[in-house]
Short mmCIF file of C-alpha atoms in Angstrom, two decimals:
data_model
loop_
_atom_site.label_atom_id
_atom_site.label_comp_id
_atom_site.label_asym_id
_atom_site.label_seq_id
_atom_site.Cartn_x
_atom_site.Cartn_y
_atom_site.Cartn_z
CA MET A 5 -1.50 7.30 18.56
CA ALA A 6 -2.29 4.81 15.82
CA LEU A 7 -3.18 6.07 12.34
CA LYS A 8 -6.63 4.73 11.54
CA GLY A 9 -9.50 5.29 9.18
CA HIS A 10 -11.62 3.86 6.41
CA LEU A 11 -10.36 2.40 3.14
CA ARG A 12 -12.91 4.51 1.27
CA ASP A 13 -10.91 7.58 2.30
CA PHE A 14 -7.41 6.14 1.93
CA SER A 15 -6.87 3.33 -0.54
CA VAL A 16 -4.49 0.50 0.28
CA ALA A 17 -2.08 1.83 -2.36
CA GLN A 18 -2.07 5.26 -0.69
CA LEU A 19 -1.42 3.73 2.72
CA PHE A 20 1.42 1.59 1.40
CA ASN A 21 2.88 4.60 -0.31
CA LEU A 22 2.76 6.70 2.85
CA ILE A 23 4.39 3.97 4.93
CA ASN A 24 7.06 3.45 2.29
CA LEU A 25 7.92 7.11 1.88
CA ALA A 26 7.81 7.87 5.57
CA GLN A 27 9.97 4.76 6.13
CA LYS A 28 7.72 3.63 8.96
CA SER A 29 8.10 0.50 11.06
CA GLY A 30 4.97 -1.16 12.36
CA THR A 31 1.96 -3.20 11.39
CA LEU A 32 -0.98 -2.18 9.22
CA THR A 33 -4.19 -3.99 10.15
CA LEU A 34 -6.89 -4.09 7.50
CA ASP A 35 -10.33 -5.14 8.62
CA GLY A 36 -12.35 -5.93 5.49
CA PRO A 37 -15.97 -7.05 5.30
CA ASP A 38 -15.03 -10.73 5.05
CA GLN A 39 -11.51 -10.99 6.35
CA ALA A 40 -8.74 -9.24 8.22
CA ALA A 41 -5.11 -8.90 7.18
CA TRP A 42 -1.90 -7.77 8.82
CA VAL A 43 1.02 -6.29 6.92
CA SER A 44 4.25 -5.45 8.72
CA PHE A 45 6.97 -3.05 7.68
CA ARG A 46 10.46 -2.23 8.87
CA GLU A 47 11.71 1.22 7.83
CA GLY A 48 9.21 1.28 4.99
CA LYS A 49 10.14 -2.16 3.62
CA LEU A 50 7.60 -4.97 3.55
CA ILE A 51 8.63 -7.73 5.92
CA TYR A 52 5.56 -9.83 6.63
CA ALA A 53 1.88 -10.30 5.80
CA GLN A 54 -0.80 -12.61 7.03
CA LEU A 55 -4.47 -13.10 6.30
CA GLY A 56 -6.83 -13.61 9.21
CA GLY A 57 -7.77 -17.22 9.78
CA GLU A 58 -4.80 -18.51 7.79
CA ASP A 59 -2.03 -20.60 9.26
CA GLY A 60 0.77 -18.06 9.20
CA THR A 61 3.46 -20.43 10.47
CA ILE A 62 6.23 -21.44 8.11
CA THR A 63 4.88 -25.00 7.83
CA GLY A 64 1.40 -23.66 7.03
CA ILE A 65 2.84 -21.39 4.34
CA LEU A 66 4.99 -24.17 2.84
CA VAL A 67 1.94 -26.45 2.64
CA LYS A 68 -0.02 -23.67 0.94
CA THR A 69 2.72 -23.04 -1.59
CA GLY A 70 3.07 -26.76 -2.28
CA LEU A 71 6.60 -27.29 -0.94
CA LEU A 72 5.33 -29.56 1.84
CA THR A 73 2.39 -31.93 1.83
CA GLY A 74 -0.12 -31.74 4.63
CA LYS A 75 1.07 -35.14 5.80
CA GLN A 76 4.72 -34.04 5.92
CA ALA A 77 3.74 -30.92 7.87
CA THR A 78 1.78 -32.98 10.39
CA ILE A 79 4.69 -35.39 10.89
CA ILE A 80 7.18 -32.56 11.39
CA THR A 81 5.02 -30.52 13.75
CA THR A 82 4.15 -33.62 15.77
CA GLN A 83 7.79 -34.64 16.00
CA TYR A 84 8.97 -31.13 16.86
CA PRO A 85 6.12 -29.39 18.67
CA ASN A 86 6.28 -25.76 19.82
CA LYS A 87 9.11 -24.79 17.49
CA GLY A 88 9.24 -21.25 16.18
CA ASP A 89 9.44 -20.56 12.45
CA GLN A 90 13.17 -19.96 12.42
CA GLU A 91 13.89 -23.18 14.30
CA MET A 92 11.48 -25.09 12.09
CA GLY A 93 13.13 -23.65 8.99
CA LEU A 94 16.53 -24.84 10.22
CA LEU A 95 15.13 -28.29 10.94
CA LEU A 96 13.72 -28.53 7.41
CA ILE A 97 17.04 -27.42 5.91
CA ASN A 98 19.11 -29.76 8.10
CA ALA A 99 16.79 -32.66 7.30
CA ASP A 100 17.34 -31.93 3.58
CA TYR A 101 13.65 -31.43 3.04
CA LEU A 102 14.20 -27.99 1.58
CA THR A 103 16.94 -25.45 0.96
CA GLN A 104 17.08 -22.01 2.51
CA GLN A 105 16.39 -20.53 -0.93
CA ASP A 106 13.26 -22.70 -1.28
CA ILE A 107 11.90 -21.46 2.03
CA LEU A 108 12.70 -17.80 1.44
CA ALA A 109 11.37 -17.81 -2.13
CA SER A 110 8.20 -19.54 -1.02
CA LEU A 111 7.68 -17.12 1.86
CA ASN A 112 8.40 -14.15 -0.40
CA ASP A 113 5.84 -15.31 -3.00
CA HIS A 114 3.26 -16.03 -0.32
CA ILE A 115 3.61 -12.62 1.34
CA LEU A 116 3.57 -10.75 -1.96
CA GLU A 117 0.45 -12.60 -3.12
CA ILE A 118 -1.34 -11.56 0.07
CA VAL A 119 -0.22 -7.95 -0.38
CA PHE A 120 -1.16 -7.81 -4.08
CA ASP A 121 -4.59 -9.14 -3.18
CA LEU A 122 -5.04 -6.32 -0.64
CA PHE A 123 -4.90 -3.72 -3.43
CA THR A 124 -8.43 -4.82 -4.40
CA TRP A 125 -9.81 -4.15 -0.91
CA VAL A 126 -11.90 -1.00 -1.10
CA ASP A 127 -14.12 -1.41 1.92
CA GLY A 128 -13.18 -1.76 5.56
CA PHE A 129 -11.12 -0.11 8.24
CA PHE A 130 -7.38 0.30 8.60
CA ARG A 131 -5.13 0.92 11.56
CA PHE A 132 -1.37 1.41 11.57
CA ASP A 133 0.41 0.64 14.85
CA ALA A 134 3.92 2.01 14.83
CA ASP A 135 6.65 -0.29 16.08
CA VAL A 136 4.34 -3.32 16.37
CA LEU A 137 6.17 -6.08 14.51
CA PRO A 138 5.61 -9.82 13.98
CA PRO A 139 6.83 -12.18 16.72
CA GLY A 140 10.62 -12.45 16.80
CA ASP A 141 10.69 -16.09 15.72
CA ARG A 142 8.95 -15.37 12.40
CA ILE A 143 11.00 -15.47 9.21
CA THR A 144 10.61 -12.14 7.48
CA ILE A 145 11.40 -10.81 4.01
CA HIS A 146 12.71 -7.42 2.91
CA ALA A 147 10.78 -6.16 -0.11
CA ASP A 148 10.97 -2.69 -1.62
CA MET A 149 7.46 -1.21 -1.48
CA GLU A 150 7.83 1.00 -4.53
CA ASN A 151 7.99 -2.08 -6.79
CA VAL A 152 5.18 -3.73 -4.83
CA ILE A 153 2.94 -0.68 -5.28
CA ILE A 154 3.61 -0.46 -9.00
CA GLU A 155 2.94 -4.18 -9.50
CA GLY A 156 -0.13 -4.11 -7.23
CA SER A 157 -1.58 -1.17 -9.14
CA ARG A 158 -0.86 -2.93 -12.43
CA ARG A 159 -2.68 -6.02 -11.24
CA VAL A 160 -5.70 -3.98 -10.19
CA LYS A 161 -5.84 -2.47 -13.67
CA GLU A 162 -5.50 -5.90 -15.24
CA SER A 163 -8.23 -7.24 -12.99
CA GLU A 164 -10.56 -4.39 -13.96
CA GLN A 165 -9.86 -5.04 -17.64
CA LEU A 166 -10.55 -8.76 -17.19
CA ASP A 167 -13.80 -7.95 -15.36
CA VAL A 168 -14.88 -6.05 -18.46
CA GLU A 169 -13.78 -8.80 -20.87
CA VAL A 170 -15.19 -11.70 -18.83
CA PRO A 171 -17.83 -10.02 -16.67
CA ASN A 172 -19.89 -13.02 -15.61
CA LEU A 173 -18.32 -16.19 -14.25
CA ASP A 174 -21.72 -17.88 -14.20
CA MET A 175 -21.68 -18.15 -17.98
CA ALA A 176 -20.33 -21.22 -19.77
CA LEU A 177 -17.86 -21.80 -22.59
CA ARG A 178 -18.10 -23.78 -25.77
CA PHE A 179 -15.67 -24.39 -28.58
CA VAL A 180 -16.32 -22.23 -31.62
CA GLU A 181 -17.36 -24.11 -34.73
CA ARG A 182 -14.87 -22.28 -36.90
CA PRO A 183 -11.89 -21.23 -34.80
CA GLY A 184 -10.61 -17.76 -35.55
CA ALA A 185 -7.03 -18.95 -35.41
CA ASP A 186 -5.07 -21.76 -36.95
CA ILE A 187 -5.45 -24.33 -34.19
CA GLN A 188 -2.17 -25.97 -35.15
CA LYS A 189 -0.35 -22.78 -34.15
CA VAL A 190 -2.12 -22.20 -30.83
CA LYS A 191 0.09 -23.18 -27.93
CA LEU A 192 -1.56 -23.74 -24.59
CA ASN A 193 0.19 -24.01 -21.26
CA LYS A 194 -0.63 -26.62 -18.64
CA ARG A 195 -3.15 -24.41 -16.88
CA GLU A 196 -4.95 -23.58 -20.14
CA TRP A 197 -5.11 -27.25 -21.09
CA LYS A 198 -6.73 -28.01 -17.75
CA VAL A 199 -9.38 -25.36 -18.39
CA VAL A 200 -9.89 -26.51 -22.00
CA SER A 201 -10.57 -30.05 -20.79
CA PHE A 202 -13.64 -28.77 -18.93
CA VAL A 203 -15.04 -26.55 -21.69
CA ASN A 204 -18.66 -27.59 -22.04
CA PRO A 205 -21.90 -25.57 -22.11
CA LYS A 206 -22.94 -27.45 -18.99
CA ASN A 207 -20.05 -26.07 -16.90
CA THR A 208 -19.97 -22.48 -15.76
CA ILE A 209 -16.65 -20.64 -15.81
CA ARG A 210 -16.84 -20.44 -12.04
CA GLN A 211 -17.24 -24.21 -11.75
CA ILE A 212 -14.26 -24.78 -14.04
CA GLY A 213 -12.16 -22.38 -11.98
CA LYS A 214 -13.10 -24.15 -8.78
CA THR A 215 -12.34 -27.57 -10.25
CA VAL A 216 -8.90 -26.62 -11.53
CA LYS A 217 -8.21 -24.55 -8.38
CA LEU A 218 -7.85 -21.15 -9.99
CA LYS A 219 -8.79 -17.86 -8.35
CA ASP A 220 -11.41 -15.71 -10.10
CA ILE A 221 -8.78 -13.47 -11.66
CA GLU A 222 -6.76 -16.46 -12.84
CA ILE A 223 -9.69 -18.20 -14.52
CA ARG A 224 -10.69 -14.88 -16.10
CA ARG A 225 -7.14 -14.50 -17.44
CA VAL A 226 -7.16 -17.99 -18.96
CA VAL A 227 -10.65 -17.56 -20.46
CA TYR A 228 -9.64 -14.20 -21.91
CA GLY A 229 -6.62 -15.87 -23.54
CA LEU A 230 -8.81 -18.58 -25.03
CA LEU A 231 -11.32 -16.00 -26.28
CA GLN A 232 -8.52 -13.95 -27.85
CA ALA A 233 -7.18 -17.08 -29.53
CA GLY A 234 -10.65 -17.59 -31.04
CA LEU A 235 -10.95 -21.07 -29.56
CA VAL A 236 -14.00 -20.63 -27.38
CA GLU A 237 -17.02 -18.42 -27.01
CA ILE A 238 -19.12 -17.50 -24.02
CA VAL A 239 -22.60 -19.00 -23.92
CA ARG A 240 -25.45 -19.19 -21.46
CA PRO A 241 -25.15 -22.42 -19.49
CA GLU A 242 -27.61 -25.14 -20.45
CA GLY A 243 -30.71 -24.93 -18.27
CA MET A 244 -30.00 -21.40 -17.04
CA PRO A 245 -33.23 -19.36 -17.12
CA ILE A 246 -33.19 -16.17 -19.15
CA PRO A 247 -33.06 -13.33 -16.65
CA ALA A 248 -36.04 -11.06 -16.21
CA GLN A 249 -35.81 -7.69 -17.88
CA ALA A 250 -33.03 -5.82 -16.13
CA GLN A 251 -34.40 -3.31 -13.71
CA ARG A 252 -34.17 0.24 -14.88
CA ILE A 253 -31.25 1.85 -13.14
CA ARG A 254 -32.40 4.60 -10.88
CA PRO A 255 -31.00 7.88 -12.15
CA VAL A 256 -28.49 9.60 -9.89
CA ASP A 257 -30.42 11.80 -7.50
CA GLN A 258 -29.51 15.17 -8.95
CA ARG A 259 -31.28 17.11 -6.21
CA GLU A 260 -29.43 15.27 -3.47
CA HIS A 261 -26.12 15.85 -5.24
CA ALA A 262 -26.97 19.52 -5.72
CA SER A 263 -27.72 19.83 -2.02
CA LEU A 264 -24.31 18.37 -1.22
CA ILE A 265 -22.54 20.85 -3.51
CA ASP A 266 -24.60 23.65 -2.03
CA ARG A 267 -23.48 22.71 1.49
CA LEU A 268 -19.87 22.68 0.33
CA ILE A 269 -20.29 26.13 -1.19
CA GLN A 270 -21.81 27.56 1.98
CA ARG A 271 -19.00 26.08 4.07
CA ILE A 272 -16.18 27.37 1.91
CA ARG A 273 -17.74 30.81 1.79
CA SER A 274 -17.69 30.81 5.57
CA LEU A 275 -13.99 29.95 5.88
CA MET B 25 -20.47 10.45 7.66
CA GLN B 26 -20.17 11.18 3.96
CA THR B 27 -16.80 12.15 2.55
CA VAL B 28 -16.11 13.80 -0.78
CA LYS B 29 -12.82 14.76 -2.32
CA MET B 30 -11.21 17.22 -4.65
CA VAL B 31 -7.78 16.82 -6.15
CA VAL B 32 -5.23 19.61 -6.40
CA THR B 33 -2.68 18.94 -9.10
CA GLY B 34 -0.03 20.74 -11.11
CA PRO B 35 3.67 20.69 -11.92
CA PHE B 36 6.53 20.56 -9.45
CA ASN B 37 6.70 23.70 -7.25
CA ALA B 38 3.41 25.08 -8.58
CA GLY B 39 2.12 25.64 -5.03
CA LYS B 40 -0.17 22.67 -4.40
CA SER B 41 0.92 22.09 -0.81
CA SER B 42 0.55 25.79 0.08
CA PHE B 43 -2.87 25.88 -1.57
CA ILE B 44 -4.20 23.04 0.60
CA ARG B 45 -2.50 24.40 3.71
CA SER B 46 -4.32 27.74 3.28
CA VAL B 47 -7.79 26.28 3.77
CA SER B 48 -7.33 22.97 5.60
CA GLU B 49 -8.65 22.89 9.14
CA ILE B 50 -6.08 20.27 10.10
CA ASP B 51 -2.33 20.42 9.79
CA VAL B 52 -1.82 19.17 6.27
CA VAL B 53 -0.56 15.60 6.26
CA SER B 54 2.33 16.18 3.96
CA THR B 55 4.88 13.70 2.69
CA GLU B 56 7.71 15.96 1.71
CA ARG B 57 11.27 14.89 1.10
CA LYS B 58 14.49 16.73 0.51
CA ILE B 59 15.08 16.85 -3.19
CA SER B 60 17.93 16.30 -5.61
CA ALA B 61 20.65 18.85 -6.24
CA THR B 62 19.23 19.79 -9.66
CA ALA B 63 15.74 20.47 -8.37
CA LYS B 64 17.14 22.12 -5.26
CA ARG B 65 17.68 25.32 -7.21
CA VAL B 66 13.88 25.70 -7.15
CA LYS B 67 13.04 24.55 -3.60
CA GLU B 68 14.32 22.45 -0.73
CA THR B 69 11.60 19.81 -0.44
CA THR B 70 8.88 18.34 -2.62
CA THR B 71 5.75 16.29 -2.06
CA VAL B 72 6.46 12.67 -2.93
CA ALA B 73 3.23 10.91 -2.02
CA MET B 74 0.43 13.35 -1.48
CA ASP B 75 -0.77 16.20 0.67
CA PHE B 76 -3.97 15.72 2.52
CA GLY B 77 -6.20 18.43 3.95
CA ARG B 78 -9.69 18.42 5.41
CA ILE B 79 -12.64 20.79 5.64
CA THR B 80 -15.54 19.67 7.83
CA VAL B 81 -18.76 20.88 6.22
CA ASP B 82 -21.21 19.68 8.88
CA GLU B 83 -21.81 16.66 11.07
CA ALA B 84 -22.55 14.51 8.06
CA LEU B 85 -20.17 15.77 5.40
CA VAL B 86 -16.40 16.18 5.13
CA LEU B 87 -14.42 17.49 2.18
CA TYR B 88 -10.92 16.07 1.66
CA LEU B 89 -8.36 17.86 -0.47
CA PHE B 90 -5.69 15.65 -1.97
CA GLY B 91 -2.57 17.20 -3.49
CA THR B 92 -0.76 15.10 -6.06
CA PRO B 93 2.98 14.43 -5.97
CA GLY B 94 4.92 17.08 -7.85
CA GLN B 95 7.50 14.90 -9.50
CA LYS B 96 6.75 12.86 -12.61
CA ARG B 97 8.19 9.63 -11.26
CA PHE B 98 5.31 9.44 -8.80
CA ASP B 99 2.63 9.85 -11.45
CA PHE B 100 1.37 6.32 -10.81
CA MET B 101 -0.34 7.87 -7.76
CA TRP B 102 -2.41 10.23 -9.90
CA GLU B 103 -4.96 7.72 -11.10
CA ILE B 104 -5.37 6.35 -7.59
CA LEU B 105 -5.95 9.83 -6.22
CA SER B 106 -8.39 10.78 -8.97
CA GLU B 107 -10.83 7.97 -8.22
CA GLY B 108 -14.18 9.32 -7.10
CA MET B 109 -13.17 12.99 -7.07
CA LEU B 110 -15.85 15.69 -7.38
CA GLY B 111 -13.55 17.81 -9.47
CA PHE B 112 -9.97 19.00 -9.65
CA VAL B 113 -7.85 22.12 -9.58
CA VAL B 114 -4.81 22.47 -11.82
CA ILE B 115 -2.32 24.88 -10.27
CA VAL B 116 0.10 26.62 -12.59
CA ASP B 117 3.10 28.68 -11.54
CA SER B 118 2.37 31.87 -13.53
CA ALA B 119 5.99 32.96 -13.23
CA ARG B 120 7.59 29.82 -14.70
CA PRO B 121 6.59 29.46 -18.37
CA GLU B 122 8.87 26.44 -18.71
CA THR B 123 6.31 24.49 -16.65
CA PHE B 124 3.26 25.40 -18.77
CA ARG B 125 3.66 22.47 -21.14
CA GLU B 126 3.85 20.07 -18.20
CA ALA B 127 0.73 21.66 -16.69
CA MET B 128 -1.13 21.02 -19.96
CA GLY B 129 0.01 17.40 -19.91
CA ILE B 130 -1.18 16.94 -16.32
CA LEU B 131 -4.51 18.58 -17.14
CA HIS B 132 -5.11 16.24 -20.08
CA THR B 133 -4.07 13.21 -18.05
CA PHE B 134 -6.57 14.01 -15.30
CA ARG B 135 -9.29 14.70 -17.83
CA ALA B 136 -8.68 11.23 -19.19
CA TYR B 137 -8.92 9.65 -15.72
CA ALA B 138 -12.27 11.25 -14.97
CA PRO B 139 -14.35 13.72 -17.00
CA THR B 140 -15.19 15.76 -13.91
CA PRO B 141 -15.29 19.57 -13.85
CA TYR B 142 -12.03 21.39 -13.25
CA VAL B 143 -10.60 24.89 -12.97
CA VAL B 144 -7.11 26.25 -13.50
CA ALA B 145 -5.51 28.41 -10.81
CA ALA B 146 -2.91 30.88 -12.07
CA ASN B 147 -0.74 30.87 -8.95
CA LYS B 148 1.93 33.32 -7.82
CA GLN B 149 0.09 36.30 -9.30
CA ASP B 150 1.85 38.42 -6.68
CA MET B 151 5.20 37.92 -8.37
CA GLU B 152 6.58 40.59 -10.64
CA ASP B 153 7.29 38.35 -13.61
CA SER B 154 4.04 36.39 -13.45
CA TRP B 155 2.04 36.01 -16.64
CA SER B 156 -1.44 37.54 -16.73
CA VAL B 157 -4.43 35.24 -16.59
CA ASP B 158 -5.32 36.09 -20.19
CA ASP B 159 -1.82 35.36 -21.48
CA LEU B 160 -1.71 32.17 -19.49
CA ARG B 161 -5.01 31.02 -21.01
CA ILE B 162 -3.53 31.43 -24.47
CA ALA B 163 -0.31 29.66 -23.49
CA LEU B 164 -2.21 26.72 -22.02
CA LYS B 165 -4.66 26.64 -24.96
CA LEU B 166 -7.44 26.58 -22.42
CA PRO B 167 -10.99 26.62 -23.86
CA GLU B 168 -13.07 29.66 -22.99
CA GLU B 169 -15.59 27.67 -20.97
CA ILE B 170 -12.89 26.54 -18.52
CA LYS B 171 -12.32 28.95 -15.66
CA MET B 172 -8.82 30.36 -15.23
CA LEU B 173 -8.54 32.07 -11.86
CA PRO B 174 -5.89 34.35 -10.39
CA CYS B 175 -4.45 32.91 -7.21
CA VAL B 176 -1.82 33.31 -4.52
CA ALA B 177 -1.67 29.93 -2.79
CA SER B 178 -0.74 31.42 0.57
CA ASP B 179 -3.71 33.83 0.43
CA LYS B 180 -6.78 32.12 1.84
CA ASP B 181 -9.25 34.35 0.00
CA THR B 182 -7.92 33.57 -3.44
CA VAL B 183 -7.79 29.85 -2.60
CA LYS B 184 -11.40 30.01 -1.37
CA ASN B 185 -12.37 31.69 -4.63
CA VAL B 186 -10.75 28.91 -6.68
CA LEU B 187 -12.59 26.21 -4.72
CA LEU B 188 -15.88 28.09 -4.95
CA GLU B 189 -15.51 28.54 -8.71
CA LEU B 190 -14.87 24.81 -9.03
CA LEU B 191 -18.03 24.08 -7.05
CA TYR B 192 -20.00 26.51 -9.21
CA SER B 193 -18.70 24.68 -12.27
CA ILE B 194 -19.86 21.38 -10.80
CA MET B 195 -23.25 22.92 -10.11
CA GLU B 196 -23.43 24.34 -13.65
CA GLU B 197 -22.62 20.96 -15.11
CA MET B 198 -25.56 19.54 -13.19
CA ASP B 199 -27.72 22.26 -14.73
CA ILE B 200 -29.35 23.11 -11.41
CA PRO B 201 -29.41 26.74 -10.34
CA GLU B 202 -27.29 27.56 -7.32
CA ARG B 203 -29.17 28.64 -4.19
CA GLU B 204 -28.69 32.27 -3.29
#
């Protein structure tokens, strides 16, 4: 029988930990509100992951990670139709498009990024089917889940911290009039420069992120860095109406909560 | 269906798995592994991920009991397990004073994760060399307002009492009188 339930009861980290420690082989299906995901394990090690609706073939993954262009992928798949991932990988290596290391590293990064993202899923259903594995022609990895869980949990913490520091992506940025740091000493990386080039009270942080192709967490990370460096400040975007007075938060229903505790007490007394 | 959870924590070999097993209506989902030679002097296996027990309250409410891993190297699971808990139980092995300091550390860590009510269960009170509840309170520097309860994890009645006292503490914190 498959192990199944709701992510509110078992977090993704708990599920991964169970599978790792029990050294299970099989596939964990996560059915979130917006998307589904499949994560496969062999003897507790992570071997494969795929998001629903994504092209999970090796060419699709290599396009996504930037090692192949869409045009190259189309040419290859047209020239060699119906090839499995392993055959396609060999073709790419033999044609000197890519090395084996390129393909494996790209696949590894792609799978881990999917898995790290799953740590933030808190709503939806899960189902673990023992011994159900990806099709035999898929190229798989072999990642130790203990490290994945630690890194995934770290990323969740970082994400929560960034949510606090940069809570609203619909705000804009502007350069501070008197920078808090010696600008000569501030070193920006390529990604930060891209963001800086769009800093303008007319652009929301979300718009900048979309333009420079950064995920929400990535744009938050860059903005946080710029805020810490004292280069920019968060402002209300030009033309944005001032929100109406925030609605008073309804106090927690104490009576309802008390009733719940009371039911628990009655039940435990009856054990 | 609403689900609520309580966490059962404490040092290695304090009796967390037995505690949950005593009251769970399902076979406890336990992730135990054989342990290293050093720790083997104390017991054969230890919980490495979590124990998981369930008590169905009624058609609309289920209580889950989560036991934390006993060994420090798995403490990254603690914060995950503590999310959304109603309260927690710290189990202390009354007969092993060398674990008291660790129990205090675990207690403070969980308090930092969530300021929910908690109680301390002085387990293994049936053993000859166990410390009394009063002595244990002093050793753990436990404030008077925190309940320290005698317990034998394999004895359902004492486990029930610990859980009930935790629920009473939750009720007291809400400042709403308990229904008779």
